mmCIF file of C-alpha atoms and ligand atoms in Angstrom:
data_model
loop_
_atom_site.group_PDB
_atom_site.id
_atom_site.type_symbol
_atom_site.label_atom_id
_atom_site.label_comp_id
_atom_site.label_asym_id
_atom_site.label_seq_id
_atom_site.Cartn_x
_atom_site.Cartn_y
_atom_site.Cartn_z
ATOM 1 C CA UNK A 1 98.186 67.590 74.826
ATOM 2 C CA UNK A 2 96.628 68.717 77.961
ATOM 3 C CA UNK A 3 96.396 66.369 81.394
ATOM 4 C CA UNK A 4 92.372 67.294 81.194
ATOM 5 C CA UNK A 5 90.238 66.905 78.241
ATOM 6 C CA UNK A 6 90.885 70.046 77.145
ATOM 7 C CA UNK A 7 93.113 72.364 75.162
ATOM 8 C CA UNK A 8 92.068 75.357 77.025
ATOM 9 C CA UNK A 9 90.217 77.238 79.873
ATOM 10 C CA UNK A 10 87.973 79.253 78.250
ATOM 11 C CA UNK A 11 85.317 79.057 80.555
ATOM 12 C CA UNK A 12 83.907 76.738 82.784
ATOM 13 C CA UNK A 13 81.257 75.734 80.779
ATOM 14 C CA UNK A 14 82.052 72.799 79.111
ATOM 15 C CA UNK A 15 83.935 71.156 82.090
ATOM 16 C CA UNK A 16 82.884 68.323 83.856
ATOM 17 C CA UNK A 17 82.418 67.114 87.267
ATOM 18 C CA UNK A 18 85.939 65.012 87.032
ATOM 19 C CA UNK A 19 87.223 67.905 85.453
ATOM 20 C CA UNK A 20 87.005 70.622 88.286
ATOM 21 C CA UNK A 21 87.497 67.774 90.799
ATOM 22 C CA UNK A 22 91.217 67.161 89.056
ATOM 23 C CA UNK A 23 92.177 71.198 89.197
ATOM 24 C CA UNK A 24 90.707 71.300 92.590
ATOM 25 C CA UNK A 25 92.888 68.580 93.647
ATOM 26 C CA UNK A 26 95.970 69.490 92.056
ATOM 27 C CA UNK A 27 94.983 72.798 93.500
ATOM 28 C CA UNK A 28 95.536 71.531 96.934
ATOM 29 C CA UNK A 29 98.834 69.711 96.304
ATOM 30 C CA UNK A 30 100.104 72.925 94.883
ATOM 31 C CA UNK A 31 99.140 74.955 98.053
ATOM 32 C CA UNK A 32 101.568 72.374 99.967
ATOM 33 C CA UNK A 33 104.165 73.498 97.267
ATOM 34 C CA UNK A 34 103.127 76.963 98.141
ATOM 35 C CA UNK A 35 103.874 76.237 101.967
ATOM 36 C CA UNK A 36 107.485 75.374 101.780
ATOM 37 C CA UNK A 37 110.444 77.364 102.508
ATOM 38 C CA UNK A 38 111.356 77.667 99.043
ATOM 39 C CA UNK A 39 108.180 77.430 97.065
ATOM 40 C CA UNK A 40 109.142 76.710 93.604
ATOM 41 C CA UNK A 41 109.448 73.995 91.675
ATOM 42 C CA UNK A 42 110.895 73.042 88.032
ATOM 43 C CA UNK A 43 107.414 71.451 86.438
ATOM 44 C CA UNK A 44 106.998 74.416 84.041
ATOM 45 C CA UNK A 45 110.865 75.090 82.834
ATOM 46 C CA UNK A 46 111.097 75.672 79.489
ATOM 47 C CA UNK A 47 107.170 76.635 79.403
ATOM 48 C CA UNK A 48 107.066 80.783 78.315
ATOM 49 C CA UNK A 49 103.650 82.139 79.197
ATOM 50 C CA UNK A 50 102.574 85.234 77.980
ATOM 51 C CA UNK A 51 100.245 87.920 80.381
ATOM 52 C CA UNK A 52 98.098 89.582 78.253
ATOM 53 C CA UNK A 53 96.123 91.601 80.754
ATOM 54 C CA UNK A 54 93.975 94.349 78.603
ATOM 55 C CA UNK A 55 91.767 95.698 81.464
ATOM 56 C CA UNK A 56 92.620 96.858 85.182
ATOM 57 C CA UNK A 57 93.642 93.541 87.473
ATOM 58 C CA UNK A 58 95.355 93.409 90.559
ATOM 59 C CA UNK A 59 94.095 89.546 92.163
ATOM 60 C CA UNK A 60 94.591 87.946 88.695
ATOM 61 C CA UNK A 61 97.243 89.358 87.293
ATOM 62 C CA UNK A 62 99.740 89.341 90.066
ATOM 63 C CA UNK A 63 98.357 85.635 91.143
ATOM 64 C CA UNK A 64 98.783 84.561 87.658
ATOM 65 C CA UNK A 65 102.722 86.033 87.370
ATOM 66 C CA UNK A 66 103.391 84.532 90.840
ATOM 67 C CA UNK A 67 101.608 80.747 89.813
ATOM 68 C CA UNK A 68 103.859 80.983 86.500
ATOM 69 C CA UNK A 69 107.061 82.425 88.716
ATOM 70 C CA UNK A 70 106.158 79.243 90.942
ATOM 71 C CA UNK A 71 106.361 76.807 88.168
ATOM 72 C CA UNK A 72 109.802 77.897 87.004
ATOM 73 C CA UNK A 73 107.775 79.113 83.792
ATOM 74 C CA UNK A 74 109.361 82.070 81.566
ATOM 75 C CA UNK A 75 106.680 84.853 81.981
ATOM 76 C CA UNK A 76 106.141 88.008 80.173
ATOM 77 C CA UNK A 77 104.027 90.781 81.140
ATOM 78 C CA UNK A 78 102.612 92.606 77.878
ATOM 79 C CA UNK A 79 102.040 96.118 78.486
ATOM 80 C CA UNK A 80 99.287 97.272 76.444
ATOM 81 C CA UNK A 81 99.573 101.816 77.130
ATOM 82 C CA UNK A 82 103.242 100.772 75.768
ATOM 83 C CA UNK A 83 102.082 98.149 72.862
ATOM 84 C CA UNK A 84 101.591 99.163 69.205
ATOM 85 C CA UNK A 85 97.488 97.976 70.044
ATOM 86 C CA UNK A 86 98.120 102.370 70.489
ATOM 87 C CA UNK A 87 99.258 102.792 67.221
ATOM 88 C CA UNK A 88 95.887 100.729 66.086
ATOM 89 C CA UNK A 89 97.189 97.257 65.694
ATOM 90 C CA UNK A 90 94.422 94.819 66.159
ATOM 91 C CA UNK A 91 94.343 92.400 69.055
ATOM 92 C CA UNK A 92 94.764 89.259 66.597
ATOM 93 C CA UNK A 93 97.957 90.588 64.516
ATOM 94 C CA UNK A 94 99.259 91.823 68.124
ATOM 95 C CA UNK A 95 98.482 88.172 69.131
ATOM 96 C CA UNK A 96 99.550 86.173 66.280
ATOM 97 C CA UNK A 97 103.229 88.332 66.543
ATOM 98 C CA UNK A 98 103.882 87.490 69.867
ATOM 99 C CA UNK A 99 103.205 83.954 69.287
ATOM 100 C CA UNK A 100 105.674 83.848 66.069
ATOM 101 C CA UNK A 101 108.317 84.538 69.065
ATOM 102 C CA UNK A 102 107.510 80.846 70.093
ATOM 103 C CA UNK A 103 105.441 80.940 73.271
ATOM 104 C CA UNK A 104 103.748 78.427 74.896
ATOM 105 C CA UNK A 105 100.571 80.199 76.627
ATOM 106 C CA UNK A 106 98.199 83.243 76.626
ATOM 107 C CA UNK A 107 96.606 84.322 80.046
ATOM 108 C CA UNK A 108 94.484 86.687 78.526
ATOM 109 C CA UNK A 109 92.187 89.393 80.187
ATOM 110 C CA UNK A 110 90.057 91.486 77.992
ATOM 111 C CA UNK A 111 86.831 93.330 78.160
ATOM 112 C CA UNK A 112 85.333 91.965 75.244
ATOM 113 C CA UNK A 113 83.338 88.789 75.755
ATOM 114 C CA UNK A 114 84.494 86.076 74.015
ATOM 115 C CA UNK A 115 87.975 87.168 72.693
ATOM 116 C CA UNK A 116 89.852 84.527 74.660
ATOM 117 C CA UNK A 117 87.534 81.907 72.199
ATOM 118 C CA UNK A 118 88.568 84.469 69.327
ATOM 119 C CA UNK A 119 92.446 84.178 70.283
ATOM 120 C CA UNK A 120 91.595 80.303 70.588
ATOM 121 C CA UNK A 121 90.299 80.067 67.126
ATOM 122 C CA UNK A 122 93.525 81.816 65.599
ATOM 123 C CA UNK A 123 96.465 80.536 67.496
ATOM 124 C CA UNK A 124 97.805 77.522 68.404
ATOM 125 C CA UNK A 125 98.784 78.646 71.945
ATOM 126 C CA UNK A 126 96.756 77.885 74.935
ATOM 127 C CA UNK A 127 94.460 79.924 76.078
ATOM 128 C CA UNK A 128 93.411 80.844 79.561
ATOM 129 C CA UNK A 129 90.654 83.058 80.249
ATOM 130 C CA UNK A 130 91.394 85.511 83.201
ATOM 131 C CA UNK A 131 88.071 87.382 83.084
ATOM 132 C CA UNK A 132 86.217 88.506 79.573
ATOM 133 C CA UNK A 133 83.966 91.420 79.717
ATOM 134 C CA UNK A 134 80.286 90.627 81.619
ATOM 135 C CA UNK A 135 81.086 86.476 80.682
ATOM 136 C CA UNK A 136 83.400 84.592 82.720
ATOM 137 C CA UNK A 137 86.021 84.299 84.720
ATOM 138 C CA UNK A 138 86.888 80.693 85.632
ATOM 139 C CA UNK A 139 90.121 80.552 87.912
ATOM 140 C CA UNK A 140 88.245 83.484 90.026
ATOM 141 C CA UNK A 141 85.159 80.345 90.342
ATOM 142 C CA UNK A 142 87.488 77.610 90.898
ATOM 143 C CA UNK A 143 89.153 79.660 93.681
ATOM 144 C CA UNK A 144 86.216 80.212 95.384
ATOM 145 C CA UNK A 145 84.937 76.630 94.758
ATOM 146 C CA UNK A 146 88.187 75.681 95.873
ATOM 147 C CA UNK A 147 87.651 77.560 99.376
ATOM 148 C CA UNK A 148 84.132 76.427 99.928
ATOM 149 C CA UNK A 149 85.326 72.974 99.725
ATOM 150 C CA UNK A 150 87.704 73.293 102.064
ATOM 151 C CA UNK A 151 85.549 75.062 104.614
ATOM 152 C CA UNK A 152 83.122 72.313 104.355
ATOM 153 C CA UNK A 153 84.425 69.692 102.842
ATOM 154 C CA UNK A 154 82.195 69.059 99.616
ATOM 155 C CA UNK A 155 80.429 71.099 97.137
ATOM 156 C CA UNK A 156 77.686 68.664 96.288
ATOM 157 C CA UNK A 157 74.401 69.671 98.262
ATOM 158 C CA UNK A 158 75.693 73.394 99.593
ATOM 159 C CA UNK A 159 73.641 75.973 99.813
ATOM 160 C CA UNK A 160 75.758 79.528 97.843
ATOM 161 C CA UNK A 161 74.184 82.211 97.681
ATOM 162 C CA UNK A 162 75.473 85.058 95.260
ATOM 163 C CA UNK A 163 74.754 88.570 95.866
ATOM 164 C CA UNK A 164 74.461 91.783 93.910
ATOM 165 C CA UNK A 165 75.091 92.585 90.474
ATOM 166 C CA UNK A 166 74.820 89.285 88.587
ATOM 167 C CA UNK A 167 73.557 90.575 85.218
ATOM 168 C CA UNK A 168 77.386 92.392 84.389
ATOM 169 C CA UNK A 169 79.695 89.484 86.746
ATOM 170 C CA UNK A 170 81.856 87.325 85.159
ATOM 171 C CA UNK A 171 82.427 86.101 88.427
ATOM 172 C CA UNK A 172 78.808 84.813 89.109
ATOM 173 C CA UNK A 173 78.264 83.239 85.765
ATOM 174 C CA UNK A 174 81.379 81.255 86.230
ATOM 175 C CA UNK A 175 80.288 80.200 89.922
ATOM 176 C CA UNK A 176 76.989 79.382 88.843
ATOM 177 C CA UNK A 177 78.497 76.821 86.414
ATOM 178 C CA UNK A 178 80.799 75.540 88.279
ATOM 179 C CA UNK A 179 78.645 74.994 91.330
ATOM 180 C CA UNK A 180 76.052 73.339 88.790
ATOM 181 C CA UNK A 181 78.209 71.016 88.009
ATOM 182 C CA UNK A 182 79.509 70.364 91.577
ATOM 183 C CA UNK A 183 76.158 69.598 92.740
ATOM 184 C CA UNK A 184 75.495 72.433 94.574
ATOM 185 C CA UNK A 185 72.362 74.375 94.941
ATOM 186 C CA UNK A 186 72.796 78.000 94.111
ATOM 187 C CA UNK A 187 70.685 81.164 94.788
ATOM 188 C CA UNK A 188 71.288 84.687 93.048
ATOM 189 C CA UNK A 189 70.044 87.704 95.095
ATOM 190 C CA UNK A 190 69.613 91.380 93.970
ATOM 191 C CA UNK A 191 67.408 94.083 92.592
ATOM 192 C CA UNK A 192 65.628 92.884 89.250
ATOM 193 C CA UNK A 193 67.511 95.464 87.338
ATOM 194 C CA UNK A 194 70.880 93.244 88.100
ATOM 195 C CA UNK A 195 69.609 89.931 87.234
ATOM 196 C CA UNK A 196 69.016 88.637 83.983
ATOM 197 C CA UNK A 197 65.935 87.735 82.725
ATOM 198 C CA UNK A 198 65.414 83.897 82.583
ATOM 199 C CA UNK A 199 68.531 82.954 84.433
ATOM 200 C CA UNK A 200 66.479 80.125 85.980
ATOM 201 C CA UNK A 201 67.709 78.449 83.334
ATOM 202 C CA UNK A 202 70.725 77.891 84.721
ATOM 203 C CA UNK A 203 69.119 76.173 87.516
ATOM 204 C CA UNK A 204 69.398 78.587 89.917
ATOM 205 C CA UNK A 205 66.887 80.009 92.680
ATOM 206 C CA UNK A 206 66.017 83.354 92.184
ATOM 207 C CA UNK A 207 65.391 86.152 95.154
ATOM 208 C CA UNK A 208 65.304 89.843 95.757
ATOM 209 C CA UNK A 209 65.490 89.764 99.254
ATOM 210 C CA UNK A 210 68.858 89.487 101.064
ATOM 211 C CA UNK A 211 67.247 88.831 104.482
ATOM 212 C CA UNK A 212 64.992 85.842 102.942
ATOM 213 C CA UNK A 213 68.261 84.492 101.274
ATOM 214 C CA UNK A 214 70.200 84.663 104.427
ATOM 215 C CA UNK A 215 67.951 82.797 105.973
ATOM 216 C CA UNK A 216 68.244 79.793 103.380
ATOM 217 C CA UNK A 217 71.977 79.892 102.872
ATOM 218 C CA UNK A 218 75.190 78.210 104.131
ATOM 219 C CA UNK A 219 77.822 80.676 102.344
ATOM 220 C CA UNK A 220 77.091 84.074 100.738
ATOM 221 C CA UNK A 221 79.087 85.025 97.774
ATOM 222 C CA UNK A 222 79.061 89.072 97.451
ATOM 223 C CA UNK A 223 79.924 90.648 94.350
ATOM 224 C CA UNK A 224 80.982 94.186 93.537
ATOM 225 C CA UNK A 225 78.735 96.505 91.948
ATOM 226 C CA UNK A 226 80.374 96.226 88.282
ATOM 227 C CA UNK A 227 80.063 100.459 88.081
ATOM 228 C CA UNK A 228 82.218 100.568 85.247
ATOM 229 C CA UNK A 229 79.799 98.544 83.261
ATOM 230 C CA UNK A 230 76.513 99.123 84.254
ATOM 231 C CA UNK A 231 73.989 102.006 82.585
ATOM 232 C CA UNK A 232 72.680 105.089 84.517
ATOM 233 C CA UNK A 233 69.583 104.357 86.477
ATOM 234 C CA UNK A 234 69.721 100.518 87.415
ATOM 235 C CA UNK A 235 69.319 101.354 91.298
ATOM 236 C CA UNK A 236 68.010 104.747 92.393
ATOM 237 C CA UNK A 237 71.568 105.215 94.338
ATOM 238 C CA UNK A 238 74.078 103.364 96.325
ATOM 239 C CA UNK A 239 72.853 104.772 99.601
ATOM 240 C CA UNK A 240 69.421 103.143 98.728
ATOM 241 C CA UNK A 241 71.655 99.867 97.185
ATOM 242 C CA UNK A 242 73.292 99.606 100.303
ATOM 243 C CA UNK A 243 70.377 99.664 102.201
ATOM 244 C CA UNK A 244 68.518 96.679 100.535
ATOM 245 C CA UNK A 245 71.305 94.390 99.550
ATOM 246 C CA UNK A 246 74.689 95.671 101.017
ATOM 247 C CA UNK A 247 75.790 93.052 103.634
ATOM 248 C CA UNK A 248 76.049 94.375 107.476
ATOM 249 C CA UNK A 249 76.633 92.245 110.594
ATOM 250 C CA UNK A 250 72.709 93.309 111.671
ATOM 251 C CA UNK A 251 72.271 91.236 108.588
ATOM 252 C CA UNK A 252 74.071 88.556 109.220
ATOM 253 C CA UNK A 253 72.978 87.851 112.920
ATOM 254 C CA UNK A 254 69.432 87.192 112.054
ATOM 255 C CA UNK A 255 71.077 83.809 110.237
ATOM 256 C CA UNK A 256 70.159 80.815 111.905
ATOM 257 C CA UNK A 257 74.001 79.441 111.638
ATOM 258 C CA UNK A 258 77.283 81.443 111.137
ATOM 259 C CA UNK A 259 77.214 81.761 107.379
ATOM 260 C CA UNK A 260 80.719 81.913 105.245
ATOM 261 C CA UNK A 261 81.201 85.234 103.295
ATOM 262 C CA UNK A 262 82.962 84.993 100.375
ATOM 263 C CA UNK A 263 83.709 88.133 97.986
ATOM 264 C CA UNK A 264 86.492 87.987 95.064
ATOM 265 C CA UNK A 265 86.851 92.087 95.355
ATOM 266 C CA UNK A 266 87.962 94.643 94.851
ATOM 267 C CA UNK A 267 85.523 95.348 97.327
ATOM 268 C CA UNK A 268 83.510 98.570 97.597
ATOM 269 C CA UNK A 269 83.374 98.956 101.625
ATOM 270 C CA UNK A 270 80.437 100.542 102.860
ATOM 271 C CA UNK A 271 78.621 99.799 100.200
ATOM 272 C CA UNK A 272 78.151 95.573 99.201
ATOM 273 C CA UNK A 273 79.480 94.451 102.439
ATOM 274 C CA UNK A 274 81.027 96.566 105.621
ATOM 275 C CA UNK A 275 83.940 96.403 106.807
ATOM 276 C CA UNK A 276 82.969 94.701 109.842
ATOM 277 C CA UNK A 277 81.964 91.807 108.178
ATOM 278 C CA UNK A 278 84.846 91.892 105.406
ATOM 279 C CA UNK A 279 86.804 92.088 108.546
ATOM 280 C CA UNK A 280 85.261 89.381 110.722
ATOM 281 C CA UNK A 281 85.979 86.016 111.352
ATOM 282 C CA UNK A 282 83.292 84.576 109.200
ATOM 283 C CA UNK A 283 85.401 86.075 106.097
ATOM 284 C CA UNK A 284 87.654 84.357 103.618
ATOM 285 C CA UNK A 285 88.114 86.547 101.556
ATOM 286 C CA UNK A 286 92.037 86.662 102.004
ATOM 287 C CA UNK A 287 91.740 82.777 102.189
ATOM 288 C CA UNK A 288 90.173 83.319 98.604
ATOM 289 C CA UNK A 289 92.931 85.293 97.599
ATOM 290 C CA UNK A 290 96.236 82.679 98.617
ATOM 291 C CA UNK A 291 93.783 80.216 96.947
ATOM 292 C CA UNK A 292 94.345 82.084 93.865
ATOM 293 C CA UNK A 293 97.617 81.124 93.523
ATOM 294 C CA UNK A 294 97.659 77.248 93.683
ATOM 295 C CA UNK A 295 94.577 77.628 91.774
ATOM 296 C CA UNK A 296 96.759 79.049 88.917
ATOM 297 C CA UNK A 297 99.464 76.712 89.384
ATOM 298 C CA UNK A 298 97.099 73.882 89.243
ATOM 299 C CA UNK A 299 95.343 75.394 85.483
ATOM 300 C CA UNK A 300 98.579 75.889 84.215
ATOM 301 C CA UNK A 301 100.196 72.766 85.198
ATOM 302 C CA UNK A 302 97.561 70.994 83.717
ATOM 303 C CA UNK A 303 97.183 72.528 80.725
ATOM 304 C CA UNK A 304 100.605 73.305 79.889
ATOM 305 C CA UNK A 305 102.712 70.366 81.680
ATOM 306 C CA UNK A 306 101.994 67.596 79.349
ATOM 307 C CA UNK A 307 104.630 69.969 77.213
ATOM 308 C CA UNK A 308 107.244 68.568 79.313
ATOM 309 C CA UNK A 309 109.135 65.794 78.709
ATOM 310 C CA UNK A 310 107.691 64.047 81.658
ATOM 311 C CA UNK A 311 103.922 64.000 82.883
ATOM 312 C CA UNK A 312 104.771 63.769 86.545
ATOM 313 C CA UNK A 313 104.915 66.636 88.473
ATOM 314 C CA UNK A 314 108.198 67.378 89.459
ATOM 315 C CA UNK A 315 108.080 68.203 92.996
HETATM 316 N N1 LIG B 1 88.722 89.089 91.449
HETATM 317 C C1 LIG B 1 89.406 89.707 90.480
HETATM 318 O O1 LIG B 1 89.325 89.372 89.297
HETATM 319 O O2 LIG B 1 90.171 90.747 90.915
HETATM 320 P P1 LIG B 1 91.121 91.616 89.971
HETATM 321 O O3 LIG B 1 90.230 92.410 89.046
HETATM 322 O O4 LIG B 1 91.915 92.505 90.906
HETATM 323 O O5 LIG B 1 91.988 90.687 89.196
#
């Protein structure tokens, strides 16, 4: 049993307003935690949480170990160059073995989408999604929601903008939900070869102009040019990318109020945003970053603290 109405965080999809409100929350009350001398509590002892991290993370992963480390939870970190996934084990028998060793939840990064919903099917672990292939990645969203709200207080009615390469981000589908169901109106900006066909569906406004976003926008949200998973031939080069949609202070002073810039990185300087503006004080990116932590705290506590004996959290 879960404190929300749900098992798992598999996405953000099928969360509700009251839903994200409560982990936002919580989210704060762990950043107090997080602000002590000693910041660590007992809420998760006797919870064993397993890292199963099958793609490249620094942000998540280490956020993740330090949330569970927080908590008092037993963590394990599961090497996967050192596994027996090398010897050609499949993910679900690697899966369903470390679970037989009695542990309590998955944190699960994979470049497949949808194999945290896979792993959810076929254990009885909870699952939390830290980023699945091009699909989402919902404590990287509720970070950043978690940041806008405390730069301006609510989400309902803001104006996010987010730029780049939405077609392969985890990260924007995520914040487009999210922000959805906050109330907040959302904009996606970049070339047409980055956004996906019909995502006006989603609700969102659609532009290819940075400048005419900018214009329209209270925070900007930039995203990293997903290299790794794009095809040859989506942008004519990343001199010409830069040009068009990479964020530069020139940009950014033709806004008719300071705009927040958000990014979740790693960044690519020079080439998405410069460093001047990754650097300025209209940034939070770091902010972003120690957000990360409570955030995680707050997911897992929620998720995995009804296990305890008591509900409350033990502070
Ligand atoms: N934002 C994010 O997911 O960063 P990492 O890939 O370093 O975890």
């Amino acid at each position: 049993m879960s404190l929300l109405t749900h098992k798992h965080l598999l996405g953000l999809a099928d969360y509700s307003e009251a839903d994200i409100t409560t982990i936002l929350d919580t989210a704060e009350r762990m950043k107090e935690i997080l602000e002590r001398p000693v910041p660590k509590v007992p809420t998760l002892r006797g919870v064993t949480v397993v890292n199963l991290f099958m793609e490249s993370s620094t942000r998540t992963r280490v956020s993740f170990e330090l949330a569970e480390k927080r908590l008092s939870a037993d963590t394990l970190n599961f090497a996967v160059s050192s596994s027996s996934l090398s010897k050609g084990e499949t993910l679900l028998d690697t899966a369903l073995n470390i679970e037989a060793m009695k542990i309590d939840v998955v944190v699960m990064r994979h470049k497949s989408p949808g194999s945290p919903h896979f792993l959810a099917r076929h254990l009885d672990s909870i699952i939390i999604n830290a980023g699945d292939g091009c699909h989402e990645h919902p404590t990287q969203a509720l970070l950043d929601m978690m940041t806008l709200r405390q730069k301006f207080g609510a989400l309902k009615g803001l104006r996010v903008c987010l730029v780049g390469d939405i077609s392969h981000s985890r990260v924007a589908l995520s914040n487009i939900i999210g922000l959805k169901t906050m109330g907040a109106q959302v904009t996606v900006c970049g070339p047409a070869t980055l956004i996906p066909r019909g995502i006006e569906r989603l609700g969102v406004q659609v532009t290819h102009s940075l400048d005419e976003a900018i214009q329209r926008c209270d925070a900007l949200n930039v995203l990293r040019l997903q290299l790794e998973r794009q095809e040859a031939g989506l942008f004519p080069s990343l001199r010409e990318y830069h040009q068009y949609f990479g964020l530069t202070r020139r940009r950014l002073e033709k806004a008719p109020a300071p705009l927040t810039i958000l990014h979740p990185g790693p960044m690519n300087r020079g080439v998405e945003i410069t460093s001047d503006v990754a650097d300025s004080e209209h940034s939070v990116i770091l902010q972003q970053v120690t957000n990360g932590v409570a955030v995680r705290m707050a997911v897992l506590y929620l998720l995995a603290g009804a296990k305890m004996p008591s509900t409350e959290m033990k502070v």
